[in-house]
Amino acid sequence: MHKLLLPGLLVIGLTACQLNPVNTDQPRTQDVTAEKPASDQLEALIEQAWLITLDASPDFAYSQGNLDKAGQLADLSPKALASLNERRLQVLGSLKALDRAPLTKEQKINAQILQDQLQNSVDLYHYKDHYLPISSESGFHAYIASIAKARFATEQDYTNYIAKLNALPNYFAQQTYWLQQGLASGITPPKITLKGFEESISAFIVPVEKSGYFKPFTQYPKHFSDTQKAALTLEGTELIKNTVLPLYHQFYDFMTQTYIPGARTTIATASLPDGEAFYENRVRYYTTLNLNSDEVHQLGLKEVKRIRSEMEAIIEEVGFEGSFADFLHFLRTDPQFYPKTAEELLKEAAYIAKKADAMLPKLFGKLPRTPYGIQEVPAEIAPKYTTGRYSGSNRDDEPGYYWVNTYALDKRPLYEMEALTLHEAVPGHHLQISLNTELTSLPNFRRYSYISAFGEGWGLYSEYLGLEAGFYQDPYSNFGRLTYEMWRAARLVVDTGMHAKGWSRQQALDFMASNTALSMHNVTTEIDRYISWPGQALSYKIGELTIKRLRAKAENALGEKFDIRAFHDAVLENGSVPMQVLEQQIDEFISSGKALRK
């Protein structure tokens, strides 16, 4: 699973068709005129949209070379967000009015993806998504702490960091303002999903020397003098003690005394203002296909039935005597399936990852230059965090990371690790995202974006590739693969069930628990994630089924000339794209292959 692609940049997924988009018809902006060629107009609009992205995220702008943004945090004031939205509306209006007939095929794709990206940002603002800077897993208070993980090579780097620490009170005040607006309008995460949320705040309330914010003051470059280090350490200590830590105390009090008690008691997105329209909007956004919630729900039920029969075949294979529920209980409770230490779990992940590295040349013609490492999920967010996730980098001197959750080891079964690793590391998220970022021929708005149906569909497809590459030799590991696939199929059912069909949280918990071997801890954290992140869970299965269908289409059309390496390169060659664009790419791949056969 992948939510944040790059530190400091809110990654925007894209969709090929939106349901109930906000009306964004606008006059053309003055500098994009009909007198210019369509290609020039498009380039100007792409540049305008990119400037908006950079203005929205000073940290990302700094990583892209804008030194004026050093030491700044995002301005989330009502005036700033309204201004960004108005600018997006203007560019979007011009883009919709653009005559695309003269554009090349690639330019048309750029125009469509940019329009979808802008439309999504406008939609989110319209539906007041900025009222929700927290989720069941974590929130802004944890993500902003990544400022302490920047590169510290010069005294200026420390000066910039200190400026950001000084900016934190305003940042917390702005985010808290939006939370208050959410309380007043009923736009909050459901109260049930915020149980234990305060632990993600108290994890930051520690002595200064143990704070993650203090770490840069313990790891100075060798060329720093003792005088420099002493002065910076003193300033940093005072800031963290008197500014940063009090912010977390205040936020803890606000959340426990005001926000969580006042959060809504319903769970469905449909119960929010404009909620039904917003959820259908999210269904279309996260699938990038012309689907509604009922169609997704029925597809999920069909997939659950198919996968269940394969799971039952494995139960028969291992000779287990008992019901399906008995076998799930056995998997959840037998100590043989669980690591004893965090180090054991991390070593298992590393071993599988290295095996996965070795299979890549047989499956891909082009591989990324960026390596990846393995890290524990940060302790402050681990209790309510998912089992694993990929965290990319926006710097060429840092790798990507495959995060493994080592919290509650008795809930982290080893039989799931092959599927998890193939999904989050390679050939899954790391490979796909790194290749995407290295596509320098793409405009930046595509290089640094993430389309969930493509990325998560690729991740789930990567789990399946492991079966063809010789993984899952142990039947329990293969059952783990199937339980992960079942997990994604069940998501189609429970996400639509809760948000559009009136399902209770308990109904969703029971459905997930009775069909997968996920531990009850994971089942609970996942269901709460779906509640507070409506629609995102639909990406995985829809994307995977689309990629599998396109592969079968290519195999049938090309016969013995089908080359799996060439096919995978064709899927990934244009980066993250909507499913409808991917189909066009594979149709061209098939046509090219047929031409070579003649």
Coordinates of C-alpha atoms in Angstrom, one line a residue:
M1 CA 0.0 0.0 0.0
H2 CA 1.1 3.5 -0.8
K3 CA -0.3 6.7 0.4
L4 CA 2.5 9.2 0.4
L5 CA 4.9 8.9 -2.5
L6 CA 7.3 11.7 -1.6
P7 CA 8.0 13.6 1.6
G8 CA 6.6 17.1 1.5
L9 CA 4.4 16.5 -1.5
L10 CA 0.8 15.5 -1.3
V11 CA 0.6 13.0 -4.1
I12 CA -2.4 13.3 -6.3
G13 CA -3.9 10.3 -7.9
L14 CA -5.7 10.7 -11.2
T15 CA -8.8 9.4 -12.9
A16 CA -9.9 9.1 -16.4
C17 CA -13.5 10.0 -15.7
Q18 CA -15.1 11.7 -12.7
L19 CA -18.6 11.3 -11.4
N20 CA -20.3 14.5 -10.3
P21 CA -17.2 16.7 -10.7
V22 CA -17.4 20.2 -9.4
N23 CA -18.5 22.6 -12.2
T24 CA -15.2 24.2 -13.2
D25 CA -16.0 25.9 -16.5
Q26 CA -13.8 29.0 -16.5
P27 CA -12.7 31.5 -19.1
R28 CA -9.3 31.0 -20.6
T29 CA -6.4 32.6 -18.8
Q30 CA -4.9 35.6 -20.5
D31 CA -1.5 34.1 -21.3
V32 CA -3.0 31.0 -23.0
T33 CA -4.7 32.3 -26.1
A34 CA -6.3 30.8 -29.2
E35 CA -3.6 32.5 -31.3
K36 CA -0.9 30.2 -30.0
P37 CA -0.6 26.6 -31.3
A38 CA -2.4 24.1 -29.2
S39 CA 0.9 22.4 -28.2
D40 CA 2.2 25.7 -26.9
Q41 CA -1.0 26.4 -25.0
L42 CA -0.8 23.0 -23.4
E43 CA 2.9 23.6 -22.3
A44 CA 1.9 26.9 -20.8
L45 CA -0.9 25.3 -18.8
I46 CA 1.4 22.5 -17.7
E47 CA 3.8 25.1 -16.4
Q48 CA 1.1 27.0 -14.6
A49 CA -0.2 23.8 -12.9
W50 CA 3.3 22.8 -11.8
L51 CA 3.9 26.2 -10.2
I52 CA 0.7 25.7 -8.2
T53 CA 2.0 22.4 -7.0
L54 CA 5.3 24.0 -6.0
D55 CA 3.5 26.8 -4.2
A56 CA 1.4 24.4 -2.3
S57 CA 4.4 22.6 -0.9
P58 CA 7.5 24.6 0.0
D59 CA 9.4 21.5 1.1
F60 CA 8.8 19.9 -2.3
A61 CA 9.7 23.1 -4.1
Y62 CA 13.0 23.3 -2.2
S63 CA 13.7 19.7 -3.2
Q64 CA 13.2 20.8 -6.8
G65 CA 15.8 23.5 -6.4
N66 CA 13.9 26.6 -5.2
L67 CA 16.2 27.7 -2.4
D68 CA 13.8 30.6 -1.5
K69 CA 11.4 28.0 0.0
A70 CA 14.0 26.8 2.5
G71 CA 12.8 27.0 6.1
Q72 CA 9.1 27.3 5.1
L73 CA 6.1 25.2 5.9
A74 CA 3.0 25.0 3.8
D75 CA 0.5 27.8 4.3
L76 CA -2.8 26.2 5.1
S77 CA -4.8 29.3 5.9
P78 CA -8.3 29.8 4.4
K79 CA -7.0 32.5 2.2
A80 CA -4.1 30.4 0.9
L81 CA -6.2 27.3 0.2
A82 CA -8.8 29.4 -1.5
S83 CA -6.2 31.1 -3.7
L84 CA -4.7 27.7 -4.7
N85 CA -8.2 26.5 -5.6
E86 CA -9.0 29.5 -7.7
R87 CA -5.7 29.2 -9.6
R88 CA -6.5 25.5 -10.3
L89 CA -10.0 26.5 -11.5
Q90 CA -8.5 28.9 -13.9
V91 CA -6.0 26.5 -15.4
L92 CA -8.7 23.7 -15.5
G93 CA -11.1 26.0 -17.3
S94 CA -8.4 26.8 -19.9
L95 CA -7.5 23.2 -20.3
K96 CA -11.1 22.1 -20.9
A97 CA -11.4 24.8 -23.5
L98 CA -8.2 23.7 -25.3
D99 CA -8.7 22.3 -28.8
R100 CA -6.9 19.0 -28.6
A101 CA -7.4 17.8 -32.2
P102 CA -3.9 19.2 -33.3
L103 CA -2.1 17.6 -30.3
T104 CA 0.1 14.5 -30.6
K105 CA -1.0 11.3 -28.9
E106 CA 1.4 11.9 -26.0
Q107 CA 0.2 15.5 -25.6
K108 CA -3.4 14.3 -25.5
I109 CA -2.5 11.9 -22.7
N110 CA -0.7 14.7 -20.8
A111 CA -3.7 17.0 -21.2
Q112 CA -6.1 14.3 -20.0
I113 CA -4.0 13.4 -17.0
L114 CA -3.4 17.0 -16.0
Q115 CA -7.2 17.7 -16.3
D116 CA -8.0 14.8 -14.1
Q117 CA -5.3 15.8 -11.6
L118 CA -6.7 19.4 -11.3
Q119 CA -10.3 18.2 -11.3
N120 CA -9.5 15.9 -8.3
S121 CA -7.9 18.8 -6.4
V122 CA -10.9 21.0 -7.0
D123 CA -13.2 18.2 -6.0
L124 CA -11.4 17.6 -2.8
Y125 CA -11.5 21.3 -1.9
H126 CA -15.3 21.4 -2.8
Y127 CA -16.0 18.4 -0.5
K128 CA -13.9 20.0 2.2
D129 CA -11.3 17.3 2.5
H130 CA -9.0 19.8 4.1
Y131 CA -11.2 19.6 7.2
L132 CA -9.7 16.1 7.7
P133 CA -5.9 16.4 8.2
I134 CA -6.0 13.2 10.3
S135 CA -7.2 9.6 9.7
S136 CA -7.5 6.5 11.7
E137 CA -3.9 5.8 11.2
S138 CA -2.2 9.1 12.0
G139 CA -2.2 12.7 11.0
F140 CA -0.4 15.9 10.2
H141 CA 1.2 15.9 13.7
A142 CA 3.2 12.8 12.8
Y143 CA 3.9 13.5 9.1
I144 CA 5.3 16.9 9.8
A145 CA 7.9 15.3 12.0
S146 CA 9.7 14.2 8.8
I147 CA 11.3 17.7 8.7
A148 CA 13.8 16.2 11.1
K149 CA 14.8 13.6 8.5
A150 CA 16.1 16.1 6.0
R151 CA 19.8 16.2 4.9
F152 CA 21.9 18.2 7.3
A153 CA 25.3 19.0 5.7
T154 CA 25.7 22.7 6.2
E155 CA 25.0 25.3 8.9
Q156 CA 22.4 26.7 6.5
D157 CA 20.6 23.3 6.7
Y158 CA 20.3 23.8 10.4
T159 CA 19.2 27.4 10.0
N160 CA 16.4 26.2 7.7
Y161 CA 15.4 23.5 10.1
I162 CA 15.3 26.0 13.0
A163 CA 13.1 28.2 10.9
K164 CA 10.7 25.3 10.3
L165 CA 10.6 24.6 14.1
N166 CA 9.7 28.2 14.6
A167 CA 6.9 27.9 12.0
L168 CA 5.3 24.9 13.7
P169 CA 3.0 26.9 16.0
N170 CA 1.3 28.5 13.0
Y171 CA 1.2 25.2 11.2
F172 CA -0.5 23.4 14.1
A173 CA -2.9 26.4 14.6
Q174 CA -4.0 26.2 10.9
Q175 CA -4.5 22.5 11.0
T176 CA -6.4 22.7 14.3
Y177 CA -8.6 25.4 12.8
W178 CA -9.6 23.0 10.0
L179 CA -10.3 20.3 12.5
Q180 CA -12.6 22.8 14.4
Q181 CA -14.4 23.6 11.1
G182 CA -14.9 19.9 10.6
L183 CA -16.4 19.5 14.1
A184 CA -18.8 22.4 13.4
S185 CA -20.0 20.9 10.1
G186 CA -19.9 17.2 11.0
I187 CA -17.0 16.4 8.7
T188 CA -14.8 14.3 11.0
P189 CA -13.5 10.7 11.0
P190 CA -15.9 8.5 12.8
K191 CA -15.4 8.4 16.5
I192 CA -14.9 4.6 16.6
T193 CA -11.9 4.9 14.3
L194 CA -10.2 7.4 16.6
K195 CA -10.0 5.0 19.5
G196 CA -6.4 5.1 20.6
F197 CA -5.5 8.0 18.3
E198 CA -4.1 9.9 21.2
E199 CA -1.2 7.4 21.4
S200 CA 0.1 8.8 18.1
I201 CA 0.3 12.2 19.8
S202 CA 1.7 11.1 23.2
A203 CA 4.5 9.2 21.3
F204 CA 5.9 12.7 20.6
I205 CA 5.6 13.9 24.2
V206 CA 9.0 12.8 25.5
P207 CA 12.1 14.4 27.0
V208 CA 13.9 16.7 24.6
E209 CA 16.9 14.4 24.1
K210 CA 14.6 11.6 23.1
S211 CA 12.5 13.6 20.7
G212 CA 12.9 12.8 17.0
Y213 CA 13.0 16.6 16.5
F214 CA 16.2 16.7 18.5
K215 CA 18.0 14.0 16.4
P216 CA 19.6 16.5 14.0
F217 CA 21.4 18.1 16.9
T218 CA 23.1 14.8 17.8
Q219 CA 24.5 14.0 14.3
Y220 CA 26.5 17.0 13.2
P221 CA 28.8 16.8 10.1
K222 CA 32.4 16.2 11.0
H223 CA 33.5 19.6 9.8
F224 CA 31.3 21.5 12.3
S225 CA 33.3 23.2 15.1
D226 CA 32.5 22.7 18.8
T227 CA 31.4 26.3 18.9
Q228 CA 28.9 25.8 16.0
K229 CA 27.6 22.6 17.6
A230 CA 27.1 24.1 21.0
A231 CA 25.2 27.1 19.7
L232 CA 23.0 25.1 17.5
T233 CA 22.3 22.5 20.2
L234 CA 21.3 25.2 22.7
E235 CA 19.0 26.9 20.2
G236 CA 17.5 23.5 19.2
T237 CA 17.0 22.4 22.8
E238 CA 15.2 25.6 23.8
L239 CA 13.0 25.5 20.7
I240 CA 11.9 21.9 21.2
K241 CA 11.4 22.3 25.0
N242 CA 9.5 25.6 24.8
T243 CA 7.8 25.5 21.4
V244 CA 7.6 22.0 19.9
L245 CA 6.7 19.8 22.9
P246 CA 4.0 22.3 24.2
L247 CA 2.4 22.1 20.8
Y248 CA 1.9 18.3 21.2
H249 CA 0.6 18.7 24.7
Q250 CA -1.9 21.2 23.5
F251 CA -2.9 19.1 20.5
Y252 CA -3.3 16.1 22.8
D253 CA -5.6 18.0 25.1
F254 CA -7.7 19.3 22.1
M255 CA -8.0 15.8 20.6
T256 CA -8.9 14.0 23.9
Q257 CA -11.1 16.7 25.4
T258 CA -12.8 18.3 22.4
Y259 CA -12.3 16.6 19.0
I260 CA -12.7 12.9 19.7
P261 CA -15.7 13.3 22.0
G262 CA -17.3 15.5 19.4
A263 CA -16.5 13.3 16.3
R264 CA -19.4 11.8 14.4
T265 CA -20.9 8.5 15.4
T266 CA -21.8 7.4 11.9
I267 CA -19.3 5.6 9.6
A268 CA -20.6 6.0 6.1
T269 CA -19.3 8.7 3.8
A270 CA -22.9 8.9 2.6
S271 CA -23.8 10.4 6.0
L272 CA -21.5 13.4 5.4
P273 CA -22.8 16.6 3.7
D274 CA -22.9 15.8 0.0
G275 CA -21.6 12.4 1.1
E276 CA -23.3 10.2 -1.5
A277 CA -22.0 12.2 -4.4
F278 CA -18.5 12.4 -2.7
Y279 CA -18.3 8.6 -2.4
E280 CA -19.3 7.9 -5.9
N281 CA -16.8 10.5 -6.9
R282 CA -14.2 8.6 -5.0
V283 CA -15.2 5.3 -6.6
R284 CA -14.5 6.7 -10.0
Y285 CA -11.4 8.5 -8.9
Y286 CA -9.8 5.4 -7.3
T287 CA -10.7 3.0 -10.0
T288 CA -10.2 5.4 -13.0
L289 CA -13.0 3.4 -14.7
N290 CA -16.6 4.1 -15.4
L291 CA -17.9 2.1 -12.4
N292 CA -20.4 2.8 -9.6
S293 CA -20.4 1.5 -6.1
D294 CA -23.0 -1.2 -6.7
E295 CA -21.0 -2.6 -9.7
V296 CA -17.8 -2.7 -7.6
H297 CA -19.7 -4.4 -4.7
Q298 CA -20.9 -7.2 -7.0
L299 CA -17.5 -7.7 -8.6
G300 CA -16.1 -8.0 -5.1
L301 CA -18.6 -10.7 -4.1
K302 CA -17.7 -12.6 -7.3
E303 CA -13.9 -12.5 -6.6
V304 CA -14.4 -13.5 -3.0
K305 CA -16.2 -16.6 -4.1
R306 CA -13.5 -17.5 -6.6
I307 CA -10.6 -17.0 -4.2
R308 CA -12.4 -18.9 -1.4
S309 CA -12.4 -22.1 -3.5
E310 CA -8.7 -21.8 -4.1
M311 CA -8.1 -21.3 -0.3
E312 CA -10.2 -24.4 0.5
A313 CA -8.1 -26.4 -1.9
I314 CA -4.9 -25.6 0.1
I315 CA -6.6 -26.5 3.3
E316 CA -7.3 -29.9 1.8
E317 CA -3.8 -30.1 0.5
V318 CA -2.2 -29.7 4.0
G319 CA -4.6 -32.3 5.4
F320 CA -6.2 -30.0 8.0
E321 CA -9.2 -31.5 9.7
G322 CA -11.8 -28.9 10.6
S323 CA -13.8 -26.0 9.1
F324 CA -12.5 -23.0 7.2
A325 CA -13.0 -21.0 10.3
D326 CA -11.0 -23.5 12.3
F327 CA -8.1 -23.2 9.9
L328 CA -8.1 -19.4 10.1
H329 CA -8.1 -19.7 13.9
F330 CA -5.1 -22.1 13.6
L331 CA -3.2 -19.7 11.5
R332 CA -4.0 -16.8 13.8
T333 CA -3.0 -18.5 17.0
D334 CA -0.2 -21.1 16.3
P335 CA 3.2 -19.6 17.5
Q336 CA 5.0 -21.4 14.6
F337 CA 3.7 -18.8 12.2
Y338 CA 4.9 -15.7 14.1
P339 CA 8.3 -14.0 14.7
K340 CA 9.7 -13.9 18.2
T341 CA 11.6 -10.6 17.7
A342 CA 11.5 -7.5 15.5
E343 CA 14.9 -8.5 14.1
E344 CA 13.6 -11.9 13.0
L345 CA 10.7 -10.2 11.1
L346 CA 13.0 -7.7 9.5
K347 CA 15.5 -10.4 8.5
E348 CA 12.8 -12.4 6.9
A349 CA 11.6 -9.4 4.9
A350 CA 15.2 -8.7 3.8
Y351 CA 15.8 -12.4 2.8
I352 CA 12.6 -12.4 0.7
A353 CA 13.5 -9.0 -0.8
K354 CA 16.9 -10.3 -1.9
K355 CA 15.3 -13.3 -3.5
A356 CA 12.9 -11.0 -5.3
D357 CA 15.8 -8.9 -6.6
A358 CA 17.2 -11.9 -8.3
M359 CA 14.0 -12.7 -10.2
L360 CA 13.8 -9.2 -11.8
P361 CA 16.0 -9.8 -14.9
K362 CA 13.7 -12.6 -16.1
L363 CA 10.7 -10.4 -15.9
F364 CA 11.9 -6.9 -16.9
G365 CA 14.0 -5.4 -19.6
K366 CA 14.4 -2.1 -17.8
L367 CA 15.2 -1.8 -14.1
P368 CA 15.5 1.3 -11.9
R369 CA 18.8 2.7 -10.7
T370 CA 17.5 3.7 -7.3
P371 CA 18.0 1.0 -4.6
Y372 CA 15.8 0.4 -1.6
G373 CA 16.2 -0.4 2.1
I374 CA 14.1 -2.0 4.8
Q375 CA 13.0 0.0 7.9
E376 CA 10.6 -0.5 10.8
V377 CA 7.4 1.6 10.7
P378 CA 8.1 4.6 13.0
A379 CA 7.2 3.7 16.6
E380 CA 5.0 6.7 17.0
I381 CA 2.5 5.6 14.3
A382 CA 3.0 1.8 14.4
P383 CA 0.1 0.8 16.7
K384 CA -2.6 1.8 14.3
Y385 CA -0.6 1.5 11.1
T386 CA -0.9 -1.0 8.4
T387 CA 1.3 -4.1 8.2
G388 CA 3.7 -2.6 5.6
R389 CA 4.1 0.3 3.2
Y390 CA 6.5 1.7 0.7
S391 CA 8.1 5.1 1.3
G392 CA 9.7 6.8 -1.6
S393 CA 12.4 9.5 -1.8
N394 CA 12.6 12.8 -3.6
R395 CA 16.4 12.9 -3.4
D396 CA 18.9 11.2 -5.6
D397 CA 21.2 10.5 -2.7
E398 CA 18.6 8.5 -0.8
P399 CA 17.0 5.1 -1.4
G400 CA 13.3 4.2 -1.2
Y401 CA 12.3 2.2 1.9
Y402 CA 10.1 -0.8 2.4
W403 CA 8.5 -0.2 5.8
V404 CA 7.7 -3.3 7.9
N405 CA 5.5 -3.0 11.0
T406 CA 7.2 -4.7 14.0
Y407 CA 4.5 -3.6 16.5
A408 CA 2.5 -6.5 18.0
L409 CA 4.7 -9.3 16.6
D410 CA 2.1 -11.9 17.5
K411 CA -0.1 -10.2 14.8
R412 CA 2.5 -10.3 12.0
P413 CA 2.4 -13.8 10.5
L414 CA 5.4 -14.9 8.5
Y415 CA 3.2 -16.7 6.0
E416 CA 2.1 -13.3 4.7
M417 CA 5.7 -11.9 4.2
E418 CA 6.3 -13.1 0.7
A419 CA 3.2 -11.4 -0.7
L420 CA 3.8 -8.3 1.4
T421 CA 7.4 -7.9 0.3
L422 CA 6.7 -8.5 -3.4
H423 CA 4.0 -5.9 -3.2
E424 CA 5.8 -3.1 -1.3
A425 CA 9.4 -3.6 -2.5
V426 CA 10.0 -5.4 -5.8
P427 CA 8.6 -6.0 -8.3
G428 CA 5.9 -3.9 -6.7
H429 CA 5.9 -0.3 -5.5
H430 CA 9.7 0.4 -5.4
L431 CA 10.3 -0.8 -8.9
Q432 CA 7.2 0.9 -10.4
I433 CA 7.6 4.2 -8.5
S434 CA 11.4 4.5 -9.0
L435 CA 11.0 3.8 -12.8
N436 CA 8.2 6.5 -12.9
T437 CA 10.4 9.0 -11.2
E438 CA 13.4 8.3 -13.5
L439 CA 11.3 8.9 -16.6
T440 CA 12.8 12.3 -17.3
S441 CA 11.0 12.6 -20.6
L442 CA 7.7 12.9 -18.7
P443 CA 6.6 16.3 -17.5
N444 CA 7.1 16.7 -13.7
F445 CA 3.4 16.6 -12.9
R446 CA 3.5 13.0 -14.2
R447 CA 6.9 12.0 -12.8
Y448 CA 5.9 12.9 -9.3
S449 CA 2.3 11.7 -9.2
Y450 CA 0.7 8.5 -8.2
I451 CA -2.5 7.0 -9.7
S452 CA -3.8 4.6 -7.1
A453 CA -5.5 2.1 -9.5
F454 CA -2.2 1.8 -11.5
G455 CA 0.2 1.7 -8.5
E456 CA -1.9 -0.5 -6.2
G457 CA -3.0 -2.7 -9.1
W458 CA 0.6 -3.2 -10.0
G459 CA 1.4 -4.0 -6.4
L460 CA -1.2 -6.7 -6.3
Y461 CA -0.2 -8.0 -9.7
S462 CA 3.3 -8.2 -8.4
E463 CA 2.2 -10.6 -5.7
Y464 CA 0.8 -12.8 -8.4
L465 CA 4.1 -12.6 -10.3
G466 CA 5.8 -14.3 -7.4
L467 CA 3.7 -17.4 -8.1
E468 CA 5.1 -17.6 -11.6
A469 CA 8.7 -16.8 -10.3
G470 CA 8.8 -19.7 -7.9
F471 CA 7.7 -18.1 -4.6
Y472 CA 5.0 -19.6 -2.3
Q473 CA 6.5 -23.1 -2.4
D474 CA 5.2 -23.6 1.2
P475 CA 1.5 -24.1 1.1
Y476 CA 1.0 -21.8 4.1
S477 CA 2.8 -19.0 2.3
N478 CA 0.6 -19.7 -0.8
F479 CA -2.4 -19.4 1.5
G480 CA -0.9 -16.2 2.7
R481 CA -0.8 -15.0 -0.9
L482 CA -4.4 -16.0 -1.3
T483 CA -5.4 -14.3 1.9
Y484 CA -3.8 -11.1 0.7
E485 CA -5.7 -11.4 -2.6
M486 CA -8.9 -12.2 -0.7
W487 CA -8.2 -9.2 1.5
R488 CA -8.2 -7.0 -1.6
A489 CA -11.3 -8.6 -3.0
A490 CA -13.1 -8.3 0.4
R491 CA -12.2 -4.6 0.3
L492 CA -14.5 -4.1 -2.7
V493 CA -17.3 -5.5 -0.7
V494 CA -16.7 -3.9 2.7
D495 CA -15.7 -0.4 1.5
T496 CA -18.8 -0.1 -0.7
G497 CA -20.9 -1.9 1.9
M498 CA -20.0 0.6 4.7
H499 CA -20.0 3.8 2.6
A500 CA -22.9 3.2 0.2
K501 CA -25.0 0.2 1.4
G502 CA -25.5 0.9 5.1
W503 CA -23.2 -1.8 6.5
S504 CA -22.2 -1.4 10.1
R505 CA -18.5 -1.5 11.2
Q506 CA -19.2 -4.9 12.8
Q507 CA -20.6 -6.3 9.6
A508 CA -17.4 -5.3 7.8
L509 CA -15.2 -6.7 10.5
D510 CA -17.1 -10.0 10.4
F511 CA -16.9 -10.3 6.6
M512 CA -13.2 -9.6 6.5
A513 CA -12.4 -11.9 9.5
S514 CA -14.4 -14.8 8.1
N515 CA -12.8 -14.7 4.7
T516 CA -9.1 -13.9 5.3
A517 CA -6.4 -15.2 7.6
L518 CA -5.5 -11.6 8.6
S519 CA -5.0 -11.3 12.4
M520 CA -7.9 -9.6 14.2
H521 CA -5.6 -6.7 14.9
N522 CA -4.9 -6.2 11.2
V523 CA -8.6 -6.7 10.4
T524 CA -9.6 -4.0 12.8
T525 CA -6.9 -1.5 11.7
E526 CA -7.8 -2.1 8.0
I527 CA -11.5 -1.7 8.4
D528 CA -10.9 1.6 10.3
R529 CA -8.6 2.7 7.5
Y530 CA -11.3 2.0 4.9
I531 CA -13.8 4.0 7.0
S532 CA -11.6 7.0 7.2
W533 CA -10.1 6.8 3.7
P534 CA -13.2 6.1 1.5
G535 CA -12.7 4.5 -1.8
Q536 CA -8.9 4.0 -1.7
A537 CA -9.2 0.3 -1.0
L538 CA -11.0 -0.2 -4.3
S539 CA -7.8 0.6 -6.3
Y540 CA -6.0 -2.7 -5.7
K541 CA -8.3 -5.3 -7.1
I542 CA -9.7 -3.2 -9.9
G543 CA -6.2 -2.3 -11.1
E544 CA -4.9 -5.9 -10.8
L545 CA -7.8 -7.3 -12.7
T546 CA -7.3 -4.8 -15.4
I547 CA -3.6 -5.6 -15.8
K548 CA -4.3 -9.3 -15.8
R549 CA -7.0 -8.9 -18.5
L550 CA -4.6 -6.8 -20.6
R551 CA -1.9 -9.4 -20.3
A552 CA -4.3 -12.2 -21.3
K553 CA -5.3 -10.1 -24.3
A554 CA -1.7 -9.7 -25.3
E555 CA -0.9 -13.3 -24.8
N556 CA -3.8 -14.4 -26.9
A557 CA -3.0 -11.9 -29.7
L558 CA 0.7 -12.6 -29.9
G559 CA 0.9 -16.3 -29.1
E560 CA 4.4 -17.6 -29.1
K561 CA 5.8 -14.1 -29.8
F562 CA 4.5 -12.9 -26.5
D563 CA 7.5 -11.7 -24.4
I564 CA 6.8 -11.2 -20.7
R565 CA 9.7 -8.8 -20.2
A566 CA 8.5 -6.6 -23.1
F567 CA 5.0 -6.7 -21.8
H568 CA 6.0 -5.5 -18.4
D569 CA 8.2 -2.8 -19.9
A570 CA 5.2 -1.7 -22.0
V571 CA 3.0 -1.4 -18.9
L572 CA 5.5 0.7 -17.0
E573 CA 7.1 2.7 -19.8
N574 CA 4.8 5.8 -19.5
G575 CA 4.7 5.9 -15.7
S576 CA 1.5 5.9 -13.7
V577 CA -1.5 6.3 -16.0
P578 CA -5.3 5.7 -15.7
M579 CA -6.5 2.3 -16.7
Q580 CA -8.1 3.5 -19.9
V581 CA -4.8 5.0 -21.0
L582 CA -3.0 1.7 -20.1
E583 CA -5.4 -0.2 -22.3
Q584 CA -4.4 2.1 -25.2
Q585 CA -0.7 1.4 -24.4
I586 CA -1.2 -2.4 -24.5
D587 CA -3.2 -2.2 -27.7
E588 CA -0.3 -0.5 -29.3
F589 CA 2.1 -3.1 -27.9
I590 CA 0.0 -5.8 -29.4
S591 CA -0.1 -4.0 -32.8
S592 CA 3.7 -3.6 -32.8
G593 CA 4.1 -7.2 -31.9
K594 CA 1.8 -8.3 -34.7
A595 CA 3.7 -6.1 -37.2
L596 CA 6.9 -7.9 -36.2
R597 CA 5.4 -11.3 -37.0
K598 CA 4.7 -10.4 -40.6

